[in-house]
XYZ file of C-alpha atoms in Angstrom:
73
model
C 8.360 -7.439 -4.286
C 5.182 -8.736 -2.548
C 7.117 -11.904 -1.394
C 9.731 -9.334 -0.029
C 6.820 -7.604 1.960
C 5.605 -10.847 2.646
C 8.802 -12.500 4.510
C 9.171 -9.012 6.046
C 5.660 -9.514 8.217
C 6.242 -12.689 8.243
C 3.338 -13.443 10.423
C 2.391 -9.929 12.003
C 0.810 -9.282 8.652
C -0.224 -9.231 5.587
C -0.041 -7.654 1.998
C -2.819 -7.376 -0.580
C -2.697 -5.872 -3.839
C -5.962 -5.404 -6.306
C -6.538 -4.514 -9.479
C -10.121 -2.189 -9.127
C -13.327 -3.961 -11.662
C -14.461 -0.287 -12.191
C -10.984 2.018 -12.390
C -8.159 1.560 -13.214
C -6.230 1.831 -10.632
C -4.307 -0.908 -7.944
C -4.331 -0.920 -4.924
C -1.688 -1.335 -2.164
C -2.991 -2.664 1.061
C -0.995 -3.848 4.093
C -1.441 -5.135 7.837
C 1.793 -4.338 10.223
C 2.453 -4.009 13.832
C 3.186 -0.472 13.396
C 1.294 2.012 10.941
C 5.006 3.435 9.620
C 6.373 0.204 9.011
C 3.003 -0.088 7.576
C 3.690 2.971 5.348
C 7.273 2.101 4.579
C 6.299 -1.056 3.158
C 2.793 0.176 0.748
C 6.360 3.341 -0.532
C 8.351 0.479 -1.223
C 5.744 -1.435 -3.415
C 4.617 1.839 -5.040
C 8.077 3.127 -6.044
C 8.673 -0.667 -7.489
C 5.688 -0.347 -9.451
C 6.624 3.047 -10.994
C 9.784 1.585 -11.393
C 8.014 -0.645 -13.736
C 6.398 1.987 -15.655
C 3.491 1.569 -14.398
C 0.960 4.623 -13.137
C 0.553 6.301 -9.739
C -1.600 8.225 -8.341
C -3.497 8.586 -4.878
C -6.957 10.024 -6.648
C -6.746 13.022 -4.883
C -6.177 12.519 -1.245
C -3.158 13.616 0.435
C -0.654 10.949 2.322
C -2.234 11.503 5.982
C -6.164 11.685 4.493
C -5.167 8.250 3.588
C -3.340 6.581 7.277
C -6.355 8.819 8.613
C -8.694 6.163 7.057
C -6.270 3.311 7.161
C -6.113 4.027 11.440
C -10.138 4.144 10.992
C -10.895 0.248 9.354
């Protein structure tokens, strides 16, 4: 799925999956031309991870808080 997202973004963005060294989580980070495309691609990768049986939780933050943080970065 990462390869698909990379191809979709082309030179306009990037994706990074990073396993935490201190927590049992994988961070999915996407840079895209628009917030909407970013949200869509992050959700797409998370859905594939869930379908493959990987647990997935939002670390206690709402989608709005996550997007606000992403906009501040």
